[in-house]
mmCIF file of C-alpha atoms in Angstrom:
data_model
loop_
_atom_site.group_PDB
_atom_site.id
_atom_site.type_symbol
_atom_site.label_atom_id
_atom_site.label_comp_id
_atom_site.label_asym_id
_atom_site.label_seq_id
_atom_site.Cartn_x
_atom_site.Cartn_y
_atom_site.Cartn_z
ATOM 1 C CA MET A 1 21.086 10.666 9.174
ATOM 2 C CA SER A 2 17.283 10.747 9.444
ATOM 3 C CA ALA A 3 15.711 7.396 10.175
ATOM 4 C CA ILE A 4 12.728 8.769 8.199
ATOM 5 C CA PRO A 5 13.550 9.833 4.835
ATOM 6 C CA ALA A 6 10.070 10.255 3.419
ATOM 7 C CA PRO A 7 8.020 13.520 4.834
ATOM 8 C CA VAL A 8 5.675 12.408 7.268
ATOM 9 C CA SER A 9 2.644 13.892 8.865
ATOM 10 C CA ARG A 10 2.583 15.737 12.180
ATOM 11 C CA HIS A 11 -0.198 13.283 13.208
ATOM 12 C CA LEU A 12 2.204 10.158 12.895
ATOM 13 C CA ARG A 13 2.661 8.130 16.066
ATOM 14 C CA THR A 14 4.939 5.395 16.592
ATOM 15 C CA ALA A 15 5.046 2.263 18.523
ATOM 16 C CA THR A 16 8.273 -0.033 19.129
ATOM 17 C CA LEU A 17 7.031 -3.687 19.110
ATOM 18 C CA PHE A 18 8.794 -7.300 19.300
ATOM 19 C CA PRO A 19 11.327 -6.828 22.366
ATOM 20 C CA PRO A 20 14.635 -8.873 21.871
ATOM 21 C CA GLN A 21 13.087 -11.712 23.742
ATOM 22 C CA ARG A 22 9.999 -11.930 21.597
ATOM 23 C CA PRO A 23 11.551 -10.717 18.185
ATOM 24 C CA LEU A 24 9.767 -10.584 14.783
ATOM 25 C CA ARG A 25 10.521 -13.805 12.942
ATOM 26 C CA LEU A 26 10.480 -13.033 9.213
ATOM 27 C CA GLU A 27 9.197 -15.619 6.705
ATOM 28 C CA SER A 28 12.838 -15.673 5.295
ATOM 29 C CA GLY A 29 14.079 -16.723 8.823
ATOM 30 C CA ALA A 30 15.744 -13.684 9.742
ATOM 31 C CA THR A 31 14.630 -11.804 12.876
ATOM 32 C CA LEU A 32 14.157 -8.072 13.888
ATOM 33 C CA SER A 33 13.613 -6.695 17.248
ATOM 34 C CA HIS A 34 12.590 -3.211 18.449
ATOM 35 C CA VAL A 35 10.559 -2.795 15.323
ATOM 36 C CA ARG A 36 9.282 0.689 14.943
ATOM 37 C CA VAL A 37 5.825 1.200 13.520
ATOM 38 C CA GLY A 38 4.528 4.544 12.220
ATOM 39 C CA TYR A 39 0.805 5.015 12.107
ATOM 40 C CA GLU A 40 -2.080 7.219 12.034
ATOM 41 C CA GLU A 41 -5.764 6.920 13.479
ATOM 42 C CA PHE A 42 -8.670 8.665 12.394
ATOM 43 C CA GLY A 43 -12.109 8.742 14.083
ATOM 44 C CA ARG A 44 -12.474 7.250 17.382
ATOM 45 C CA PRO A 45 -12.923 3.625 18.693
ATOM 46 C CA ASP A 46 -16.779 2.769 19.821
ATOM 47 C CA PRO A 47 -16.507 0.859 23.138
ATOM 48 C CA ARG A 48 -19.978 -0.692 22.443
ATOM 49 C CA ARG A 49 -19.094 -2.568 19.474
ATOM 50 C CA PRO A 50 -15.784 -3.133 17.031
ATOM 51 C CA ASN A 51 -15.753 0.015 14.638
ATOM 52 C CA THR A 52 -12.184 -0.207 13.504
ATOM 53 C CA VAL A 53 -11.052 -0.564 9.832
ATOM 54 C CA PHE A 54 -7.601 -1.270 9.329
ATOM 55 C CA VAL A 55 -6.338 0.420 5.901
ATOM 56 C CA CYS A 56 -3.451 -1.153 4.160
ATOM 57 C CA HIS A 57 -1.489 1.292 1.677
ATOM 58 C CA ALA A 58 -0.108 0.606 -1.451
ATOM 59 C CA LEU A 59 3.615 0.030 -2.570
ATOM 60 C CA THR A 60 4.832 3.738 -2.052
ATOM 61 C CA GLY A 61 2.005 4.936 0.562
ATOM 62 C CA THR A 62 2.249 6.256 4.344
ATOM 63 C CA SER A 63 -0.031 6.073 7.353
ATOM 64 C CA HIS A 64 -1.464 9.401 6.228
ATOM 65 C CA ALA A 65 -4.410 8.228 4.229
ATOM 66 C CA ALA A 66 -6.506 11.437 4.833
ATOM 67 C CA ARG A 67 -6.503 15.055 6.467
ATOM 68 C CA HIS A 68 -7.026 15.146 10.369
ATOM 69 C CA GLY A 69 -8.768 18.476 9.766
ATOM 70 C CA PRO A 70 -8.933 21.459 7.221
ATOM 71 C CA ASP A 71 -5.603 22.713 8.116
ATOM 72 C CA ASP A 72 -3.693 19.201 7.437
ATOM 73 C CA LEU A 73 -1.982 18.276 4.315
ATOM 74 C CA PRO A 74 -4.029 15.949 1.848
ATOM 75 C CA GLY A 75 -3.596 12.263 2.450
ATOM 76 C CA TRP A 76 -3.310 9.692 -0.257
ATOM 77 C CA TRP A 77 -6.732 8.409 -0.192
ATOM 78 C CA GLU A 78 -8.794 11.628 0.580
ATOM 79 C CA GLU A 79 -11.791 10.351 -1.739
ATOM 80 C CA MET A 80 -12.070 7.296 0.598
ATOM 81 C CA VAL A 81 -11.485 8.121 4.060
ATOM 82 C CA GLY A 82 -12.867 10.950 6.391
ATOM 83 C CA PRO A 83 -16.219 12.374 7.457
ATOM 84 C CA GLY A 84 -18.751 11.465 5.164
ATOM 85 C CA ARG A 85 -16.460 9.460 2.932
ATOM 86 C CA PRO A 86 -17.067 5.667 1.969
ATOM 87 C CA ILE A 87 -14.990 5.075 5.110
ATOM 88 C CA ASP A 88 -16.621 7.503 7.269
ATOM 89 C CA THR A 89 -14.498 8.520 10.276
ATOM 90 C CA ASP A 90 -17.571 10.162 11.835
ATOM 91 C CA ARG A 91 -18.607 6.509 12.515
ATOM 92 C CA LEU A 92 -15.697 4.348 11.977
ATOM 93 C CA HIS A 93 -12.105 4.403 13.619
ATOM 94 C CA VAL A 94 -9.426 4.117 11.029
ATOM 95 C CA VAL A 95 -5.824 2.818 11.560
ATOM 96 C CA CYS A 96 -3.285 2.979 8.923
ATOM 97 C CA ALA A 97 0.190 2.092 9.381
ATOM 98 C CA ASN A 98 3.503 2.239 7.165
ATOM 99 C CA VAL A 99 4.396 -1.008 6.161
ATOM 100 C CA LEU A 100 7.495 -2.945 7.298
ATOM 101 C CA GLY A 101 10.485 -2.092 5.138
ATOM 102 C CA GLY A 102 8.942 1.359 4.344
ATOM 103 C CA CYS A 103 10.389 4.620 4.943
ATOM 104 C CA ALA A 104 7.878 6.681 6.588
ATOM 105 C CA GLY A 105 8.170 5.682 10.162
ATOM 106 C CA THR A 106 8.204 2.133 10.281
ATOM 107 C CA THR A 107 11.667 -0.152 10.380
ATOM 108 C CA GLY A 108 13.200 -0.246 6.840
ATOM 109 C CA PRO A 109 16.505 -0.159 5.297
ATOM 110 C CA TRP A 110 17.143 3.462 6.711
ATOM 111 C CA SER A 111 16.708 2.110 10.135
ATOM 112 C CA PRO A 112 20.109 1.938 12.269
ATOM 113 C CA GLY A 113 21.361 -1.272 12.659
ATOM 114 C CA PRO A 114 23.820 -2.567 15.462
ATOM 115 C CA THR A 115 26.617 -0.062 14.460
ATOM 116 C CA GLY A 116 24.233 2.989 14.452
ATOM 117 C CA ARG A 117 24.483 3.069 10.585
ATOM 118 C CA ALA A 118 21.469 2.535 8.613
ATOM 119 C CA LEU A 119 20.777 -1.391 7.557
ATOM 120 C CA ALA A 120 20.458 -0.152 3.982
ATOM 121 C CA ALA A 121 21.474 -3.201 1.984
ATOM 122 C CA ASP A 122 21.689 -5.361 5.150
ATOM 123 C CA PHE A 123 17.829 -4.903 5.633
ATOM 124 C CA PRO A 124 16.405 -8.563 5.057
ATOM 125 C CA GLU A 125 13.873 -9.343 2.528
ATOM 126 C CA VAL A 126 10.219 -8.910 3.672
ATOM 127 C CA THR A 127 7.003 -10.448 2.758
ATOM 128 C CA VAL A 128 3.310 -9.574 2.337
ATOM 129 C CA GLY A 129 2.768 -12.039 5.253
ATOM 130 C CA ASP A 130 5.500 -10.202 7.256
ATOM 131 C CA MET A 131 3.642 -6.922 6.809
ATOM 132 C CA VAL A 132 0.234 -8.307 8.050
ATOM 133 C CA THR A 133 2.131 -9.785 11.133
ATOM 134 C CA VAL A 134 3.260 -6.421 11.978
ATOM 135 C CA HIS A 135 -0.210 -4.836 11.361
ATOM 136 C CA ARG A 136 -1.725 -7.177 13.820
ATOM 137 C CA ARG A 137 0.793 -6.750 16.693
ATOM 138 C CA LEU A 138 0.269 -3.280 16.186
ATOM 139 C CA LEU A 139 -3.561 -3.681 16.884
ATOM 140 C CA ARG A 140 -2.850 -5.671 19.554
ATOM 141 C CA HIS A 141 -0.367 -2.926 21.183
ATOM 142 C CA LEU A 142 -3.274 -0.307 20.631
ATOM 143 C CA GLY A 143 -5.797 -2.701 22.611
ATOM 144 C CA SER A 144 -7.850 -3.596 19.649
ATOM 145 C CA THR A 145 -10.376 -6.503 20.399
ATOM 146 C CA GLY A 146 -11.867 -6.911 16.838
ATOM 147 C CA LEU A 147 -12.007 -5.168 13.639
ATOM 148 C CA TYR A 148 -15.053 -4.094 11.378
ATOM 149 C CA ALA A 149 -13.261 -4.290 8.211
ATOM 150 C CA VAL A 150 -9.812 -4.294 6.543
ATOM 151 C CA VAL A 151 -9.559 -2.597 3.378
ATOM 152 C CA GLY A 152 -6.579 -1.819 1.038
ATOM 153 C CA GLY A 153 -5.848 -1.329 -2.709
ATOM 154 C CA SER A 154 -2.943 -2.600 -4.692
ATOM 155 C CA LEU A 155 -0.417 -3.832 -2.534
ATOM 156 C CA GLY A 156 -2.641 -2.866 0.141
ATOM 157 C CA GLY A 157 -5.274 -5.359 -1.465
ATOM 158 C CA MET A 158 -2.522 -8.133 -1.343
ATOM 159 C CA GLN A 159 -2.187 -7.535 2.387
ATOM 160 C CA ALA A 160 -5.666 -7.355 2.914
ATOM 161 C CA LEU A 161 -6.090 -10.797 0.782
ATOM 162 C CA GLU A 162 -3.084 -12.483 3.017
ATOM 163 C CA TRP A 163 -4.959 -11.168 6.272
ATOM 164 C CA LEU A 164 -8.276 -12.875 5.026
ATOM 165 C CA LEU A 165 -6.641 -16.096 4.056
ATOM 166 C CA ARG A 166 -4.381 -16.600 7.430
ATOM 167 C CA HIS A 167 -6.608 -14.872 9.656
ATOM 168 C CA PRO A 168 -10.431 -14.663 8.591
ATOM 169 C CA GLY A 169 -11.633 -14.349 12.106
ATOM 170 C CA ASP A 170 -9.861 -10.945 12.748
ATOM 171 C CA ALA A 171 -12.590 -9.052 10.872
ATOM 172 C CA ARG A 172 -16.189 -9.192 9.654
ATOM 173 C CA ARG A 173 -15.480 -8.016 6.228
ATOM 174 C CA PHE A 174 -12.728 -7.649 3.982
ATOM 175 C CA LEU A 175 -12.405 -5.210 0.739
ATOM 176 C CA LEU A 176 -9.569 -6.088 -2.033
ATOM 177 C CA ILE A 177 -9.533 -3.061 -4.090
ATOM 178 C CA ALA A 178 -7.408 -3.150 -7.667
ATOM 179 C CA THR A 179 -5.508 -6.246 -6.590
ATOM 180 C CA GLY A 180 -4.679 -9.574 -7.293
ATOM 181 C CA ALA A 181 -3.434 -12.864 -5.895
ATOM 182 C CA ARG A 182 -0.007 -12.405 -7.597
ATOM 183 C CA LEU A 183 1.550 -10.374 -10.400
ATOM 184 C CA SER A 184 1.449 -11.099 -14.053
ATOM 185 C CA ALA A 185 4.703 -11.461 -16.266
ATOM 186 C CA ASP A 186 3.813 -7.839 -17.528
ATOM 187 C CA ALA A 187 3.867 -6.221 -13.899
ATOM 188 C CA LEU A 188 6.949 -8.500 -13.078
ATOM 189 C CA ALA A 189 8.950 -7.039 -16.050
ATOM 190 C CA ALA A 190 7.895 -3.483 -14.866
ATOM 191 C CA HIS A 191 9.438 -4.086 -11.613
ATOM 192 C CA ALA A 192 12.421 -5.703 -12.735
ATOM 193 C CA ALA A 193 13.247 -2.739 -15.058
ATOM 194 C CA GLY A 194 12.726 -0.291 -12.553
ATOM 195 C CA ARG A 195 15.141 -2.235 -10.361
ATOM 196 C CA ALA A 196 17.552 -2.414 -13.149
ATOM 197 C CA ALA A 197 17.578 1.333 -13.151
ATOM 198 C CA ILE A 198 18.044 1.621 -9.604
ATOM 199 C CA ARG A 199 21.154 -0.664 -9.526
ATOM 200 C CA ALA A 200 22.710 0.923 -12.821
ATOM 201 C CA ASP A 201 22.926 4.380 -11.355
ATOM 202 C CA PRO A 202 26.403 5.193 -9.847
ATOM 203 C CA GLY A 203 24.887 6.599 -6.810
ATOM 204 C CA PHE A 204 23.390 3.296 -5.597
ATOM 205 C CA ALA A 205 26.869 2.194 -4.343
ATOM 206 C CA ALA A 206 25.611 -1.413 -3.884
ATOM 207 C CA GLY A 207 22.654 -0.233 -1.775
ATOM 208 C CA ARG A 208 25.045 1.648 0.859
ATOM 209 C CA TYR A 209 24.451 5.181 -0.444
ATOM 210 C CA ALA A 210 23.446 6.262 2.829
ATOM 211 C CA GLU A 211 27.046 5.630 4.232
ATOM 212 C CA LEU A 212 28.377 8.404 1.644
ATOM 213 C CA PRO A 213 28.370 11.608 3.424
ATOM 214 C CA GLY A 214 26.562 14.505 1.126
ATOM 215 C CA ALA A 215 25.791 11.981 -1.782
ATOM 216 C CA PRO A 216 22.445 12.161 -3.233
ATOM 217 C CA GLY A 217 21.802 8.465 -3.604
ATOM 218 C CA PRO A 218 20.462 6.824 -6.648
ATOM 219 C CA VAL A 219 18.011 9.566 -7.483
ATOM 220 C CA ASP A 220 18.162 9.236 -11.144
ATOM 221 C CA GLY A 221 17.577 5.430 -11.228
ATOM 222 C CA LEU A 222 14.846 5.713 -8.644
ATOM 223 C CA GLY A 223 13.152 8.561 -10.820
ATOM 224 C CA VAL A 224 13.199 6.036 -13.783
ATOM 225 C CA ALA A 225 11.887 3.411 -11.926
ATOM 226 C CA ARG A 226 9.138 5.430 -11.010
ATOM 227 C CA MET A 227 8.350 6.463 -14.402
ATOM 228 C CA ILE A 228 8.074 2.915 -15.661
ATOM 229 C CA ALA A 229 6.063 1.789 -12.825
ATOM 230 C CA HIS A 230 3.827 4.809 -13.274
ATOM 231 C CA LEU A 231 2.918 3.572 -16.839
ATOM 232 C CA THR A 232 1.386 0.539 -15.253
ATOM 233 C CA TYR A 233 -0.713 2.688 -13.082
ATOM 234 C CA MET A 234 -2.307 4.396 -16.062
ATOM 235 C CA SER A 235 -4.284 3.156 -18.991
ATOM 236 C CA ARG A 236 -3.312 3.736 -22.669
ATOM 237 C CA THR A 237 -6.663 5.754 -22.882
ATOM 238 C CA SER A 238 -6.020 8.101 -20.222
ATOM 239 C CA LEU A 239 -2.375 8.888 -21.380
ATOM 240 C CA GLU A 240 -3.694 9.609 -25.028
ATOM 241 C CA THR A 241 -6.644 11.672 -23.357
ATOM 242 C CA LYS A 242 -4.496 13.611 -21.126
ATOM 243 C CA PHE A 243 -1.474 14.047 -23.568
ATOM 244 C CA GLY A 244 -1.656 12.510 -26.880
ATOM 245 C CA ARG A 245 1.269 13.909 -28.937
ATOM 246 C CA ARG A 246 1.041 17.461 -27.614
ATOM 247 C CA HIS A 247 4.323 19.404 -27.373
ATOM 248 C CA GLN A 248 5.693 20.785 -23.905
ATOM 249 C CA PRO A 249 9.489 21.422 -24.707
ATOM 250 C CA LEU A 250 11.930 22.073 -22.017
ATOM 251 C CA PRO A 251 12.361 25.623 -20.704
ATOM 252 C CA THR A 252 15.951 25.222 -22.113
ATOM 253 C CA PRO A 253 16.606 23.124 -25.483
ATOM 254 C CA GLY A 254 17.586 19.693 -24.278
ATOM 255 C CA GLY A 255 18.532 18.463 -27.939
ATOM 256 C CA ALA A 256 18.276 14.975 -28.932
ATOM 257 C CA ALA A 257 18.372 13.746 -25.533
ATOM 258 C CA HIS A 258 15.031 14.949 -24.467
ATOM 259 C CA GLY A 259 11.712 14.625 -26.567
ATOM 260 C CA PRO A 260 9.483 17.749 -26.926
ATOM 261 C CA TYR A 261 6.141 15.724 -25.579
ATOM 262 C CA ALA A 262 4.160 16.729 -22.642
ATOM 263 C CA VAL A 263 3.768 13.043 -21.688
ATOM 264 C CA GLU A 264 7.686 13.036 -21.143
ATOM 265 C CA ARG A 265 7.676 16.319 -18.929
ATOM 266 C CA TYR A 266 4.740 14.677 -17.103
ATOM 267 C CA LEU A 267 6.921 11.471 -16.380
ATOM 268 C CA GLU A 268 9.858 13.511 -15.493
ATOM 269 C CA HIS A 269 7.817 15.477 -12.795
ATOM 270 C CA GLN A 270 6.521 12.173 -11.390
ATOM 271 C CA ALA A 271 10.174 11.169 -11.016
ATOM 272 C CA ARG A 272 11.180 14.444 -9.558
ATOM 273 C CA THR A 273 8.682 14.504 -6.966
ATOM 274 C CA PHE A 274 9.010 11.001 -6.025
ATOM 275 C CA VAL A 275 12.859 10.793 -5.190
ATOM 276 C CA THR A 276 12.241 13.679 -2.464
ATOM 277 C CA ARG A 277 9.622 11.303 -0.480
ATOM 278 C CA PHE A 278 11.133 7.578 -0.993
ATOM 279 C CA ASP A 279 13.923 5.448 -0.428
ATOM 280 C CA ALA A 280 15.538 3.330 -3.195
ATOM 281 C CA ASN A 281 16.303 0.449 -0.899
ATOM 282 C CA SER A 282 12.596 0.445 0.461
ATOM 283 C CA TYR A 283 11.503 0.612 -3.434
ATOM 284 C CA LEU A 284 13.509 -2.469 -4.036
ATOM 285 C CA ARG A 285 12.245 -4.386 -0.766
ATOM 286 C CA LEU A 286 8.781 -3.589 -1.368
ATOM 287 C CA THR A 287 8.625 -4.476 -5.169
ATOM 288 C CA ALA A 288 10.150 -7.581 -4.184
ATOM 289 C CA ALA A 289 7.706 -8.585 -1.656
ATOM 290 C CA MET A 290 4.951 -7.398 -4.171
ATOM 291 C CA ASP A 291 6.512 -9.933 -6.895
ATOM 292 C CA GLY A 292 6.892 -12.894 -4.555
ATOM 293 C CA TYR A 293 3.430 -12.746 -3.138
ATOM 294 C CA ASP A 294 1.226 -15.785 -4.488
ATOM 295 C CA ALA A 295 -1.444 -16.071 -2.290
ATOM 296 C CA PHE A 296 -3.006 -19.586 -2.920
ATOM 297 C CA ALA A 297 0.458 -21.099 -3.595
ATOM 298 C CA ARG A 298 0.139 -22.886 -0.092
ATOM 299 C CA PRO A 299 -2.802 -24.303 1.449
ATOM 300 C CA THR A 300 -5.376 -22.184 2.754
ATOM 301 C CA PRO A 301 -7.759 -23.873 5.515
ATOM 302 C CA VAL A 302 -10.633 -21.899 6.426
ATOM 303 C CA THR A 303 -12.388 -22.526 9.811
ATOM 304 C CA GLY A 304 -15.204 -20.834 11.307
ATOM 305 C CA PRO A 305 -17.660 -18.586 9.964
ATOM 306 C CA PRO A 306 -16.161 -17.086 6.753
ATOM 307 C CA PRO A 307 -16.261 -13.285 6.482
ATOM 308 C CA ALA A 308 -17.750 -11.338 3.838
ATOM 309 C CA VAL A 309 -15.545 -10.501 0.964
ATOM 310 C CA GLN A 310 -15.863 -7.595 -1.535
ATOM 311 C CA VAL A 311 -13.436 -7.369 -4.498
ATOM 312 C CA PHE A 312 -13.540 -4.079 -6.700
ATOM 313 C CA SER A 313 -11.632 -4.047 -10.049
ATOM 314 C CA PHE A 314 -11.297 -1.585 -12.941
ATOM 315 C CA ALA A 315 -11.696 -2.692 -16.606
ATOM 316 C CA SER A 316 -9.078 -0.252 -17.326
ATOM 317 C CA ASP A 317 -6.528 -1.525 -14.914
ATOM 318 C CA ARG A 318 -3.501 -2.754 -16.563
ATOM 319 C CA LEU A 319 -1.587 -3.743 -13.408
ATOM 320 C CA PHE A 320 -4.173 -5.960 -12.396
ATOM 321 C CA ALA A 321 -6.374 -6.914 -15.508
ATOM 322 C CA ALA A 322 -9.380 -9.141 -16.004
ATOM 323 C CA ALA A 323 -7.418 -12.329 -16.040
ATOM 324 C CA ASP A 324 -5.762 -11.322 -12.643
ATOM 325 C CA THR A 325 -9.045 -10.717 -10.940
ATOM 326 C CA GLU A 326 -10.733 -13.720 -12.517
ATOM 327 C CA HIS A 327 -8.014 -15.731 -10.737
ATOM 328 C CA LEU A 328 -8.535 -14.061 -7.609
ATOM 329 C CA THR A 329 -12.319 -14.210 -7.465
ATOM 330 C CA THR A 330 -12.204 -17.862 -8.698
ATOM 331 C CA ARG A 331 -9.940 -19.019 -6.009
ATOM 332 C CA LEU A 332 -11.777 -17.188 -3.106
ATOM 333 C CA SER A 333 -15.072 -18.616 -4.300
ATOM 334 C CA ALA A 334 -13.551 -22.235 -4.170
ATOM 335 C CA LEU A 335 -12.751 -21.555 -0.685
ATOM 336 C CA GLY A 336 -16.308 -20.591 0.187
ATOM 337 C CA PHE A 337 -15.866 -17.173 0.996
ATOM 338 C CA PRO A 338 -19.278 -15.041 0.517
ATOM 339 C CA LEU A 339 -17.830 -12.962 -2.265
ATOM 340 C CA THR A 340 -19.183 -9.748 -4.216
ATOM 341 C CA HIS A 341 -17.147 -8.386 -7.092
ATOM 342 C CA HIS A 342 -17.847 -4.880 -8.150
ATOM 343 C CA ARG A 343 -16.243 -4.191 -11.532
ATOM 344 C CA ASP A 344 -15.910 -0.748 -12.645
ATOM 345 C CA ALA A 345 -16.158 0.069 -16.533
ATOM 346 C CA SER A 346 -16.750 3.645 -16.176
ATOM 347 C CA SER A 347 -13.105 5.117 -15.430
ATOM 348 C CA GLU A 348 -10.254 5.123 -17.789
ATOM 349 C CA ALA A 349 -7.868 6.325 -15.261
ATOM 350 C CA GLY A 350 -6.304 2.743 -15.154
ATOM 351 C CA HIS A 351 -4.989 1.296 -11.799
ATOM 352 C CA ASP A 352 -4.805 4.762 -10.190
ATOM 353 C CA ALA A 353 -8.669 4.745 -10.502
ATOM 354 C CA PHE A 354 -8.896 3.219 -7.073
ATOM 355 C CA LEU A 355 -7.386 6.427 -5.789
ATOM 356 C CA LEU A 356 -9.672 8.636 -7.540
ATOM 357 C CA ARG A 357 -13.319 10.007 -7.464
ATOM 358 C CA VAL A 358 -15.107 7.216 -9.502
ATOM 359 C CA PRO A 359 -18.567 7.544 -8.239
ATOM 360 C CA GLY A 360 -19.980 4.236 -8.759
ATOM 361 C CA TYR A 361 -16.977 2.443 -7.116
ATOM 362 C CA LEU A 362 -17.070 4.859 -4.081
ATOM 363 C CA ASP A 363 -20.690 4.287 -3.696
ATOM 364 C CA ALA A 364 -20.279 0.425 -3.643
ATOM 365 C CA VAL A 365 -17.561 0.889 -0.971
ATOM 366 C CA ALA A 366 -19.707 3.119 1.174
ATOM 367 C CA ASP A 367 -22.644 0.047 0.629
ATOM 368 C CA ALA A 368 -20.255 -2.461 1.694
ATOM 369 C CA LEU A 369 -19.265 -0.510 4.911
ATOM 370 C CA ALA A 370 -22.715 0.664 5.853
ATOM 371 C CA ALA A 371 -23.909 0.075 9.231
ATOM 372 C CA HIS A 372 -27.063 -1.987 8.172
ATOM 373 C CA ASP A 373 -25.750 -4.955 10.373
ATOM 374 C CA HIS A 374 -23.904 -4.791 13.553
ATOM 375 C CA PRO A 375 -20.666 -6.767 13.384
ATOM 376 C CA ARG A 376 -20.151 -9.668 15.729
ATOM 377 C CA LEU A 377 -17.411 -9.355 18.137
ATOM 378 C CA VAL A 378 -14.458 -10.944 16.950
ATOM 379 C CA ARG A 379 -11.284 -11.758 18.908
ATOM 380 C CA GLN A 380 -8.163 -10.069 17.996
ATOM 381 C CA PRO A 381 -5.063 -12.538 18.805
#
């Protein structure tokens, strides 16, 4: 059985980190060794000064942030990363890695355990802090001597925030996009419903579906989980504008079990495409990591010159609403970080706006990363 259930780019590279004599100690107390990390690089390092930007991906993202050339498949952040884009790969060197617990090249539930079978339900709990620990070790492996910036949106923004709070000297600037210090009850509820749908699928088999030859796994439950989550990524206005009550019946009559609405067909499409590229056990682990994150729940001593922090939020974002952003910015300001907050009110796309062409937002990111100052050399531990 493949160790990478998700489709991956031909540009994917892998590094194996944390040998048995120096294993990765997770925040839960469990340990992992021979941690495989899938990553991609865009642009070139500048030997004269740090120009590396680490991009942290969102919940179901991968290392493939953008095309490497015109013949490559699109990446998940095409509007942001690439030549002439806000994260300009003609000037900047970008590293993006699949997170610990993911299913696109990095050690996760699909990785083989001591018996050679997938770890599956035995894969340990991971945290946002664990993800950052692996990112930092990868950079050491790649020979990085310092970062120009750490950038992330959604769960990626949580990773960037954790990096900022625990290792502020690693980078000159941190960009936190469409994110928060913790999830609201509304967001926790959506994740809980999604996980319940996965567990209720007979194909889940207590998380050991990888051991069942020929079994498809909990594809129906995972698809429903995606439908539920997708509603938190869009705004009510965007759903109304795109679909309203427009009818789009199934090609063959579905009866009372299926509604006739275009919005239903859209969500069904999202479910079908998602289950072809993601693993249910990874979804359970990563949503749990996102749920458990509470950035300011433990003391945050800040020493040395504080890096610049840019927060980007969207008025139409349901997943991270205004109250979540206010909590984040208030706490960061209290810690003394130089903080700029950009709030976009032009896009009705909701949480997904951070992935889309929103001119004012993209211009603000480009300005935050402009080469108007040469970053000080910072040590990468």
